[in-house]
Amino acid sequence: MSAMLSRSAENIYWMGRYLERAANLCRSLFVAEQLTVEIRGLAPEQAVDFWSGFQHVFPDSTTTEAFTDVDEARMFGLHSYLLGTNNTLSVVSSIHNARENARVIREYLTREVFEQINECWLHLDAGLRGEERPDTLLGQVQEAVFGIGGATSRTLIRDEAWTFLDLGVMLERVYRVLLLLRHHIPLLIRTPSDVDIPVHHAVLRAVLRSAGSLENYRRVQGVELTPQSVAGFLMFNTQTPHSVAFGAAHMQSDLLEIERDGVLTESARLVGRMVSQIRYEEQELLGRHDFAAVCGGLATEVAHIHESLTRLYFTV
């Protein structure tokens, strides 16, 4: 690692995590909204279950509620995960934290990135003041969050700061996809006689869309739509940007870029082990009956990678 300050590396790493978390939540909330419209007349209980699933994909949040009514679950989900100031993982909390980190590392950011973050915050601030309804605000915030991603990819120089930013983005992305799979896929692995097939397929599409991968999945898999094929695609496909395999490979590349002297650090070993497991044990992992445990185990490994990064790079 070069002479970049540990606190600067930590700030930009966390900025990446917060921005990715906000983008993930905006996309997932938008998907939940559309799924609710699609299936509420056929299976309102599954629409409620999908909203309740946010508590499992974002388990560190302070939000734990149980609902039976679709509209109550929807409005609570929008308020809590979009504008919930008491929810540590909400979009408003994530953008606020990203903005605070961006202020500290202003010299590493372009004007376009800083302005996009501020513009996104202004949308959310209007929502906090009650000037916009959450369902109306969601589209504006989602567009602004994705605009930040576009500004970072198009304007930031590819130096060490960029590498730590990308490391934070990829770690957050891999972690949330694993939790998404851990919660939804085991619930969807049922025989066709047990489920309403149109609703079943609608939820599978929603899982793929929550991971930003429905169109990519269709290009690779065609019309096939099963829990096993969805799990395999989001776990092992190396070309779709939101898969576990793609994110883990990028984390490995980022760590190699940071440690150019060839020293194999603890963080690099942990990431390398995950990459190897995903690359060479696909059939074994998919064939296990306890798929939730597989995803949970990998999510724990991601948490250990984060802890290792903190000890190695961010602790002064």
Coordinates of C-alpha atoms in Angstrom, one line a residue:
M1 CA 0.0 0.0 0.0
S2 CA 1.2 3.5 -0.8
A3 CA 1.3 6.6 1.4
M4 CA -2.5 7.0 1.3
L5 CA -3.7 7.8 4.8
S6 CA -5.6 5.0 6.6
R7 CA -8.5 7.3 7.5
S8 CA -8.8 8.4 3.9
A9 CA -8.8 4.8 2.7
E10 CA -11.5 4.0 5.2
N11 CA -13.6 7.0 4.3
I12 CA -13.7 6.2 0.6
Y13 CA -14.2 2.4 1.3
W14 CA -17.2 3.2 3.4
M15 CA -18.5 5.8 0.9
G16 CA -18.5 3.0 -1.7
R17 CA -20.4 0.7 0.7
Y18 CA -23.0 3.3 1.6
L19 CA -23.6 4.3 -2.1
E20 CA -24.0 0.6 -3.1
R21 CA -26.3 0.0 -0.2
A22 CA -28.5 3.0 -1.2
A23 CA -28.6 1.8 -4.9
N24 CA -29.5 -1.7 -3.8
L25 CA -32.3 -0.5 -1.5
C26 CA -33.7 1.8 -4.1
R27 CA -33.8 -0.9 -6.7
S28 CA -35.3 -3.5 -4.3
L29 CA -38.0 -1.1 -3.1
F30 CA -38.9 -0.3 -6.7
V31 CA -39.1 -4.0 -7.4
A32 CA -41.3 -4.6 -4.3
E33 CA -43.6 -1.9 -5.5
Q34 CA -44.0 -3.5 -8.9
L35 CA -44.4 -7.0 -7.5
T36 CA -47.1 -5.7 -5.2
V37 CA -49.1 -4.4 -8.1
E38 CA -48.6 -7.6 -10.0
I39 CA -49.6 -10.2 -7.4
R40 CA -51.7 -8.5 -4.8
G41 CA -54.9 -9.7 -6.3
L42 CA -53.6 -13.3 -6.7
A43 CA -51.4 -13.8 -3.6
P44 CA -51.5 -10.8 -1.2
E45 CA -49.7 -12.9 1.5
Q46 CA -46.7 -13.4 -0.8
A47 CA -46.6 -9.6 -1.5
V48 CA -46.5 -9.1 2.3
D49 CA -43.7 -11.7 2.6
F50 CA -41.6 -10.0 0.0
W51 CA -41.8 -6.7 1.9
S52 CA -41.0 -8.5 5.1
G53 CA -38.0 -10.0 3.4
F54 CA -36.2 -6.6 3.7
Q55 CA -35.6 -7.4 7.4
H56 CA -33.6 -10.5 6.3
V57 CA -31.6 -8.9 3.4
F58 CA -30.8 -6.0 5.7
P59 CA -30.7 -7.8 9.1
D60 CA -28.5 -5.1 10.8
S61 CA -31.2 -2.5 10.6
T62 CA -33.3 -1.5 13.6
T63 CA -36.5 -2.4 11.7
T64 CA -38.5 -5.5 12.8
E65 CA -42.2 -5.5 12.1
A66 CA -44.8 -8.1 11.1
F67 CA -47.8 -7.3 8.9
T68 CA -50.7 -9.2 7.3
D69 CA -52.1 -6.3 5.2
V70 CA -50.4 -5.5 1.9
D71 CA -50.8 -1.7 2.1
E72 CA -49.6 -1.5 5.7
A73 CA -46.5 -3.6 4.8
R74 CA -45.8 -1.5 1.7
M75 CA -46.1 1.9 3.4
F76 CA -44.1 0.8 6.4
G77 CA -41.4 -0.6 4.0
L78 CA -41.2 2.6 2.0
H79 CA -41.1 4.8 5.0
S80 CA -38.6 2.7 7.0
Y81 CA -36.2 1.7 4.2
L82 CA -36.3 5.0 2.2
L83 CA -36.7 7.7 4.8
G84 CA -36.2 6.0 8.1
T85 CA -33.8 8.1 10.1
N86 CA -33.9 5.5 12.9
N87 CA -33.1 2.7 10.4
T88 CA -29.3 2.6 10.2
L89 CA -29.4 0.9 6.8
S90 CA -32.1 3.1 5.1
V91 CA -31.4 5.0 1.9
V92 CA -31.5 8.3 3.8
S93 CA -29.0 7.0 6.4
S94 CA -26.8 5.6 3.7
I95 CA -26.7 8.8 1.6
H96 CA -26.2 10.9 4.7
N97 CA -23.2 8.8 5.7
A98 CA -21.8 8.7 2.2
R99 CA -22.1 12.5 2.0
E100 CA -20.3 12.9 5.4
N101 CA -17.5 10.6 4.1
A102 CA -17.3 12.5 0.8
R103 CA -16.7 15.7 2.7
V104 CA -13.7 14.3 4.5
I105 CA -12.1 13.0 1.2
R106 CA -13.2 15.8 -1.0
E107 CA -9.7 16.0 -2.6
Y108 CA -10.2 12.5 -4.0
L109 CA -13.5 13.2 -5.7
T110 CA -14.4 15.1 -8.8
R111 CA -16.9 18.0 -8.8
E112 CA -19.4 15.9 -10.7
V113 CA -19.4 13.1 -8.0
F114 CA -19.7 15.6 -5.1
E115 CA -22.6 17.5 -6.8
Q116 CA -24.4 14.2 -7.6
I117 CA -24.2 13.1 -3.9
N118 CA -25.5 16.5 -2.8
E119 CA -28.3 16.5 -5.4
C120 CA -29.4 13.1 -4.1
W121 CA -29.4 14.3 -0.5
L122 CA -31.6 17.3 -1.5
H123 CA -34.2 14.9 -2.8
L124 CA -34.2 12.9 0.4
D125 CA -34.2 16.1 2.5
A126 CA -37.4 17.2 0.7
G127 CA -38.9 13.8 1.6
L128 CA -37.9 14.2 5.3
R129 CA -39.6 17.6 5.3
G130 CA -42.8 16.0 3.9
E131 CA -42.7 17.8 0.6
E132 CA -42.8 14.6 -1.4
R133 CA -44.6 11.3 -0.8
P134 CA -42.3 8.3 -0.4
D135 CA -43.7 6.4 -3.4
T136 CA -43.2 9.5 -5.6
L137 CA -39.8 10.3 -4.1
L138 CA -38.5 6.8 -4.7
G139 CA -38.1 7.2 -8.5
Q140 CA -36.3 10.5 -8.1
V141 CA -33.9 9.2 -5.5
Q142 CA -33.2 6.0 -7.5
E143 CA -32.3 8.1 -10.6
A144 CA -30.1 10.3 -8.4
V145 CA -28.3 7.4 -6.8
F146 CA -27.7 5.8 -10.1
G147 CA -26.4 9.2 -11.3
I148 CA -23.8 9.1 -8.6
G149 CA -22.6 5.7 -9.9
G150 CA -22.4 7.0 -13.4
A151 CA -20.3 10.0 -12.2
T152 CA -17.9 7.9 -10.3
S153 CA -17.3 5.4 -13.1
R154 CA -16.9 8.2 -15.7
T155 CA -14.9 10.8 -13.9
L156 CA -12.8 9.3 -11.1
I157 CA -9.1 8.6 -11.8
R158 CA -8.2 4.9 -11.4
D159 CA -5.8 5.3 -8.5
E160 CA -5.6 3.8 -5.0
A161 CA -8.6 5.8 -3.9
W162 CA -10.7 4.3 -6.7
T163 CA -9.5 0.8 -5.7
F164 CA -10.7 1.2 -2.1
L165 CA -14.0 2.7 -3.4
D166 CA -14.5 -0.3 -5.7
L167 CA -13.6 -2.7 -2.9
G168 CA -16.3 -1.2 -0.7
V169 CA -18.9 -1.4 -3.5
M170 CA -18.1 -5.0 -4.4
L171 CA -18.0 -6.2 -0.8
E172 CA -21.4 -4.6 0.0
R173 CA -22.9 -6.0 -3.3
V174 CA -21.7 -9.6 -2.6
Y175 CA -22.9 -9.5 0.9
R176 CA -26.4 -8.3 0.0
V177 CA -26.8 -10.7 -2.9
L178 CA -25.9 -13.6 -0.6
L179 CA -28.5 -12.5 2.0
L180 CA -31.1 -12.1 -0.8
L181 CA -30.4 -15.7 -1.9
R182 CA -30.3 -17.0 1.6
H183 CA -33.8 -15.6 2.4
H184 CA -35.7 -16.1 -0.9
I185 CA -34.4 -19.2 -2.7
P186 CA -35.1 -21.8 0.0
L187 CA -38.7 -20.5 0.3
L188 CA -39.1 -20.9 -3.5
I189 CA -37.7 -24.4 -3.8
R190 CA -41.0 -26.3 -3.8
T191 CA -42.7 -28.7 -6.2
P192 CA -45.0 -27.2 -8.8
S193 CA -48.0 -28.8 -7.2
D194 CA -47.5 -26.7 -4.1
V195 CA -47.4 -23.3 -5.7
D196 CA -49.2 -20.9 -8.0
I197 CA -46.9 -21.0 -11.0
P198 CA -47.5 -17.4 -12.2
V199 CA -47.0 -16.0 -8.7
H200 CA -43.9 -18.3 -8.2
H201 CA -42.4 -16.9 -11.4
A202 CA -43.2 -13.3 -10.5
V203 CA -41.3 -13.7 -7.2
L204 CA -38.4 -15.3 -9.0
R205 CA -38.2 -12.4 -11.5
A206 CA -38.4 -10.0 -8.5
V207 CA -35.4 -11.7 -6.9
L208 CA -33.4 -11.3 -10.2
R209 CA -34.5 -7.7 -10.6
S210 CA -33.6 -7.0 -7.0
A211 CA -30.1 -8.0 -7.9
G212 CA -30.2 -6.0 -11.2
S213 CA -29.9 -9.2 -13.2
L214 CA -33.2 -10.1 -14.9
E215 CA -32.3 -9.1 -18.4
N216 CA -28.8 -10.6 -18.1
Y217 CA -30.4 -13.9 -16.8
R218 CA -32.7 -14.1 -19.8
R219 CA -29.9 -13.6 -22.2
V220 CA -28.0 -16.5 -20.7
Q221 CA -30.8 -18.9 -19.5
G222 CA -33.6 -18.0 -21.9
V223 CA -37.1 -18.9 -20.8
E224 CA -36.0 -21.3 -18.0
L225 CA -37.0 -20.0 -14.6
T226 CA -36.4 -22.1 -11.6
P227 CA -35.1 -21.4 -8.1
Q228 CA -32.0 -23.5 -8.9
S229 CA -31.2 -21.8 -12.1
V230 CA -31.7 -18.3 -10.5
A231 CA -29.5 -19.3 -7.6
G232 CA -26.8 -20.7 -9.9
F233 CA -26.8 -17.5 -12.0
L234 CA -26.6 -15.0 -9.2
M235 CA -24.0 -17.1 -7.4
F236 CA -21.7 -18.4 -10.1
N237 CA -22.0 -16.4 -13.4
T238 CA -18.8 -14.5 -13.8
Q239 CA -20.1 -11.9 -16.3
T240 CA -23.2 -10.4 -14.7
P241 CA -22.1 -7.5 -12.5
H242 CA -24.2 -8.4 -9.5
S243 CA -23.3 -12.0 -9.1
V244 CA -21.3 -13.3 -6.1
A245 CA -18.6 -14.7 -8.5
F246 CA -18.2 -11.3 -10.3
G247 CA -17.9 -9.3 -7.0
A248 CA -15.5 -11.7 -5.4
A249 CA -13.2 -11.7 -8.4
H250 CA -13.2 -7.9 -8.4
M251 CA -12.4 -7.8 -4.7
Q252 CA -9.5 -10.1 -5.4
S253 CA -8.3 -7.9 -8.2
D254 CA -8.6 -4.8 -6.0
L255 CA -6.5 -6.3 -3.3
L256 CA -3.8 -7.3 -5.8
E257 CA -3.8 -3.7 -7.0
I258 CA -3.4 -2.4 -3.5
E259 CA -0.6 -4.8 -2.5
R260 CA 1.6 -4.5 -5.5
D261 CA 4.7 -5.9 -3.7
G262 CA 3.3 -9.4 -3.9
V263 CA 2.7 -9.9 -0.2
L264 CA -0.3 -12.2 0.4
T265 CA -2.2 -10.5 3.2
E266 CA -4.9 -12.1 5.4
S267 CA -7.6 -10.2 3.4
A268 CA -6.2 -11.5 0.1
R269 CA -6.1 -15.1 1.4
L270 CA -9.7 -14.9 2.6
V271 CA -10.9 -13.5 -0.7
G272 CA -8.8 -16.0 -2.7
R273 CA -10.4 -18.8 -0.8
M274 CA -13.9 -17.6 -1.5
V275 CA -13.0 -17.1 -5.2
S276 CA -11.6 -20.7 -5.4
Q277 CA -14.7 -22.1 -3.7
I278 CA -17.1 -20.4 -6.0
R279 CA -15.0 -21.3 -9.1
Y280 CA -14.4 -25.0 -8.3
E281 CA -17.2 -26.1 -6.1
E282 CA -20.2 -24.9 -8.0
Q283 CA -21.9 -28.3 -8.3
E284 CA -21.2 -29.2 -4.6
L285 CA -22.6 -25.9 -3.4
L286 CA -25.7 -26.0 -5.5
G287 CA -26.3 -29.7 -4.8
R288 CA -26.5 -29.2 -1.0
H289 CA -30.0 -29.4 0.5
D290 CA -29.2 -26.6 3.0
F291 CA -28.7 -23.8 0.5
A292 CA -29.6 -21.2 3.1
A293 CA -26.6 -22.4 5.1
V294 CA -24.4 -22.2 2.1
C295 CA -25.3 -18.5 1.5
G296 CA -25.1 -17.8 5.2
G297 CA -21.6 -19.3 5.4
L298 CA -20.4 -17.3 2.5
A299 CA -22.0 -14.1 4.0
T300 CA -20.1 -14.8 7.2
E301 CA -16.9 -15.1 5.1
V302 CA -17.6 -11.7 3.6
A303 CA -18.0 -10.2 7.1
H304 CA -14.6 -11.7 8.0
I305 CA -13.1 -10.1 5.0
H306 CA -14.4 -6.7 6.1
E307 CA -13.0 -7.2 9.6
S308 CA -9.6 -8.2 8.1
L309 CA -9.6 -5.1 5.9
T310 CA -10.4 -2.9 8.9
R311 CA -7.5 -4.4 10.9
L312 CA -5.0 -4.3 8.0
Y313 CA -5.7 -0.9 6.3
F314 CA -8.0 1.2 8.5
T315 CA -6.7 0.8 12.1
V316 CA -4.0 3.3 13.0

